[in-house]
Amino acid sequence: MNSGVRLIRNDRLTQAVDYAYAAVADAPVRSIWVAGACPLDLDGNTVAVGDYAGQTHQVMRNLVTALEGAGASLADVAKTTVYVASSRQSDLGSAWKVYREYMGEHDVPSTLLGVTVLGYNDQLVEVEAVAVIPG
């Protein structure tokens, strides 16, 4: 697939991270902003209550579906933000591990952060993304 995203690494910053430090999208491209993908099923119910990894799987499946609806894929993502409703790093790590499984070699710039609460009942994880595809 010919992605409009070029990931940038920098040897003056630590290489001990599993994401690129920047992403470049050379014009012309079509930009896609994806609302935060949530761990909801088709009926709007939160899945995998209490399970960070389980919710992240649903979030990522929903993100893939949202991207497909806009004519894009995970390979077209230029930036993500991963929200985890927890103050424990181990919970953030559980969500991040699943997120990385889906992103594979496409290690886009991302921010992982713990938050107090997310919008749906029993929601633990949310991922928002910006994607670009060749124009």
mmCIF file of C-alpha atoms in Angstrom:
data_model
loop_
_atom_site.group_PDB
_atom_site.id
_atom_site.type_symbol
_atom_site.label_atom_id
_atom_site.label_comp_id
_atom_site.label_asym_id
_atom_site.label_seq_id
_atom_site.Cartn_x
_atom_site.Cartn_y
_atom_site.Cartn_z
ATOM 1 C CA MET A 1 0.000 0.000 0.000
ATOM 2 C CA ASN A 2 1.256 3.463 -0.874
ATOM 3 C CA SER A 3 0.806 5.487 2.312
ATOM 4 C CA GLY A 4 1.057 9.270 2.422
ATOM 5 C CA VAL A 5 2.821 9.011 5.790
ATOM 6 C CA ARG A 6 6.597 8.982 6.257
ATOM 7 C CA LEU A 7 7.769 8.209 9.811
ATOM 8 C CA ILE A 8 10.733 10.166 11.165
ATOM 9 C CA ARG A 9 13.257 8.850 13.654
ATOM 10 C CA ASN A 10 16.056 10.837 15.253
ATOM 11 C CA ASP A 11 19.358 9.358 16.425
ATOM 12 C CA ARG A 12 19.767 12.252 18.874
ATOM 13 C CA LEU A 13 16.770 10.904 20.858
ATOM 14 C CA THR A 14 16.529 7.549 22.600
ATOM 15 C CA GLN A 15 15.810 4.565 20.394
ATOM 16 C CA ALA A 16 14.373 2.663 23.377
ATOM 17 C CA VAL A 17 10.805 3.608 22.415
ATOM 18 C CA ASP A 18 8.415 1.764 20.124
ATOM 19 C CA TYR A 19 7.165 4.755 18.158
ATOM 20 C CA ALA A 20 8.532 7.271 15.677
ATOM 21 C CA TYR A 21 9.145 10.781 16.952
ATOM 22 C CA ALA A 22 7.390 12.493 14.061
ATOM 23 C CA ALA A 23 5.427 11.803 10.918
ATOM 24 C CA VAL A 24 5.470 13.748 7.677
ATOM 25 C CA ALA A 25 2.678 13.854 5.111
ATOM 26 C CA ASP A 26 3.857 15.460 1.901
ATOM 27 C CA ALA A 27 1.143 17.343 -0.017
ATOM 28 C CA PRO A 28 -1.188 16.708 -1.641
ATOM 29 C CA VAL A 29 -2.920 14.402 0.826
ATOM 30 C CA ARG A 30 -6.416 13.893 2.133
ATOM 31 C CA SER A 31 -6.540 14.293 5.924
ATOM 32 C CA ILE A 32 -8.782 12.131 8.094
ATOM 33 C CA TRP A 33 -9.494 12.903 11.748
ATOM 34 C CA VAL A 34 -11.003 9.935 13.536
ATOM 35 C CA ALA A 35 -13.073 10.444 16.674
ATOM 36 C CA GLY A 36 -11.857 8.521 19.677
ATOM 37 C CA ALA A 37 -12.568 4.849 19.065
ATOM 38 C CA CYS A 38 -14.352 3.378 22.070
ATOM 39 C CA PRO A 39 -14.866 -0.196 23.318
ATOM 40 C CA LEU A 40 -18.500 -0.331 22.177
ATOM 41 C CA ASP A 41 -20.291 -3.124 20.353
ATOM 42 C CA LEU A 42 -22.885 -2.542 17.632
ATOM 43 C CA ASP A 43 -25.596 -2.081 20.265
ATOM 44 C CA GLY A 44 -23.590 0.644 22.020
ATOM 45 C CA ASN A 45 -22.667 -1.518 24.990
ATOM 46 C CA THR A 46 -19.219 -1.332 26.574
ATOM 47 C CA VAL A 47 -17.453 -4.666 26.063
ATOM 48 C CA ALA A 48 -14.918 -6.427 28.281
ATOM 49 C CA VAL A 49 -15.858 -4.518 31.444
ATOM 50 C CA GLY A 50 -12.847 -4.292 33.771
ATOM 51 C CA ASP A 51 -10.442 -5.687 31.132
ATOM 52 C CA TYR A 52 -7.942 -3.187 29.688
ATOM 53 C CA ALA A 53 -6.610 -5.558 27.029
ATOM 54 C CA GLY A 54 -10.087 -6.765 26.031
ATOM 55 C CA GLN A 55 -11.346 -3.219 25.643
ATOM 56 C CA THR A 56 -8.285 -2.225 23.633
ATOM 57 C CA HIS A 57 -8.955 -5.055 21.160
ATOM 58 C CA GLN A 58 -12.488 -3.713 20.615
ATOM 59 C CA VAL A 59 -11.208 -0.140 20.370
ATOM 60 C CA MET A 60 -8.690 -1.094 17.703
ATOM 61 C CA ARG A 61 -11.244 -3.108 15.719
ATOM 62 C CA ASN A 62 -13.560 -0.082 15.832
ATOM 63 C CA LEU A 63 -10.700 2.217 14.778
ATOM 64 C CA VAL A 64 -9.940 -0.016 11.783
ATOM 65 C CA THR A 65 -13.630 0.072 10.803
ATOM 66 C CA ALA A 66 -13.815 3.864 11.124
ATOM 67 C CA LEU A 67 -10.687 4.268 9.003
ATOM 68 C CA GLU A 68 -12.022 1.872 6.364
ATOM 69 C CA GLY A 69 -15.187 3.987 6.153
ATOM 70 C CA ALA A 70 -12.987 6.939 5.178
ATOM 71 C CA GLY A 71 -10.956 4.897 2.667
ATOM 72 C CA ALA A 72 -7.922 4.494 4.941
ATOM 73 C CA SER A 73 -6.159 1.850 7.022
ATOM 74 C CA LEU A 74 -3.898 1.736 10.064
ATOM 75 C CA ALA A 75 -0.939 2.123 7.672
ATOM 76 C CA ASP A 76 -2.250 5.602 6.814
ATOM 77 C CA VAL A 77 -2.314 6.820 10.426
ATOM 78 C CA ALA A 78 0.067 9.699 11.131
ATOM 79 C CA LYS A 79 -0.607 10.241 14.880
ATOM 80 C CA THR A 80 -2.586 8.641 17.689
ATOM 81 C CA THR A 81 -3.516 9.395 21.253
ATOM 82 C CA VAL A 82 -4.244 6.465 23.571
ATOM 83 C CA TYR A 83 -6.313 7.275 26.648
ATOM 84 C CA VAL A 84 -6.465 4.808 29.541
ATOM 85 C CA ALA A 85 -8.704 5.396 32.556
ATOM 86 C CA SER A 86 -6.169 4.505 35.239
ATOM 87 C CA SER A 87 -3.377 5.946 37.301
ATOM 88 C CA ARG A 88 -1.443 2.649 37.194
ATOM 89 C CA GLN A 89 1.309 2.317 34.616
ATOM 90 C CA SER A 90 0.674 -1.417 34.373
ATOM 91 C CA ASP A 91 -2.850 -0.724 33.072
ATOM 92 C CA LEU A 92 -1.469 1.729 30.516
ATOM 93 C CA GLY A 93 1.061 -0.937 29.533
ATOM 94 C CA SER A 94 -1.685 -3.536 29.038
ATOM 95 C CA ALA A 95 -3.544 -1.243 26.658
ATOM 96 C CA TRP A 96 -0.350 -0.193 24.879
ATOM 97 C CA LYS A 97 0.697 -3.800 24.264
ATOM 98 C CA VAL A 98 -2.559 -4.550 22.441
ATOM 99 C CA TYR A 99 -2.424 -1.230 20.572
ATOM 100 C CA ARG A 100 1.107 -2.097 19.351
ATOM 101 C CA GLU A 101 -0.091 -5.534 18.144
ATOM 102 C CA TYR A 102 -2.512 -3.824 15.795
ATOM 103 C CA MET A 103 -0.105 -1.098 14.669
ATOM 104 C CA GLY A 104 2.672 -3.595 13.903
ATOM 105 C CA GLU A 105 5.670 -2.064 12.143
ATOM 106 C CA HIS A 106 3.767 1.199 11.604
ATOM 107 C CA ASP A 107 5.001 2.758 14.857
ATOM 108 C CA VAL A 108 3.509 6.232 14.441
ATOM 109 C CA PRO A 109 4.018 9.088 16.889
ATOM 110 C CA SER A 110 1.629 8.522 19.756
ATOM 111 C CA THR A 111 0.813 9.818 23.183
ATOM 112 C CA LEU A 112 -0.198 7.337 25.897
ATOM 113 C CA LEU A 113 -1.794 8.823 28.967
ATOM 114 C CA GLY A 114 -3.769 7.915 32.023
ATOM 115 C CA VAL A 115 -6.962 9.854 32.630
ATOM 116 C CA THR A 116 -9.474 9.914 35.437
ATOM 117 C CA VAL A 117 -12.564 8.913 33.499
ATOM 118 C CA LEU A 118 -13.759 8.349 29.937
ATOM 119 C CA GLY A 119 -17.172 9.074 28.450
ATOM 120 C CA TYR A 120 -19.060 5.758 28.500
ATOM 121 C CA ASN A 121 -20.074 3.615 31.466
ATOM 122 C CA ASP A 122 -17.278 1.180 32.367
ATOM 123 C CA GLN A 123 -15.018 2.544 29.588
ATOM 124 C CA LEU A 124 -11.299 2.070 30.234
ATOM 125 C CA VAL A 125 -9.649 2.761 26.835
ATOM 126 C CA GLU A 126 -10.037 5.144 23.894
ATOM 127 C CA VAL A 127 -7.810 5.749 20.863
ATOM 128 C CA GLU A 128 -8.058 8.728 18.532
ATOM 129 C CA ALA A 129 -6.156 9.017 15.277
ATOM 130 C CA VAL A 130 -5.216 11.310 12.438
ATOM 131 C CA ALA A 131 -4.609 9.647 9.080
ATOM 132 C CA VAL A 132 -3.594 10.875 5.652
ATOM 133 C CA ILE A 133 -3.910 9.262 2.273
ATOM 134 C CA PRO A 134 -2.399 10.367 -1.002
ATOM 135 C CA GLY A 135 -4.546 13.056 -2.598
#
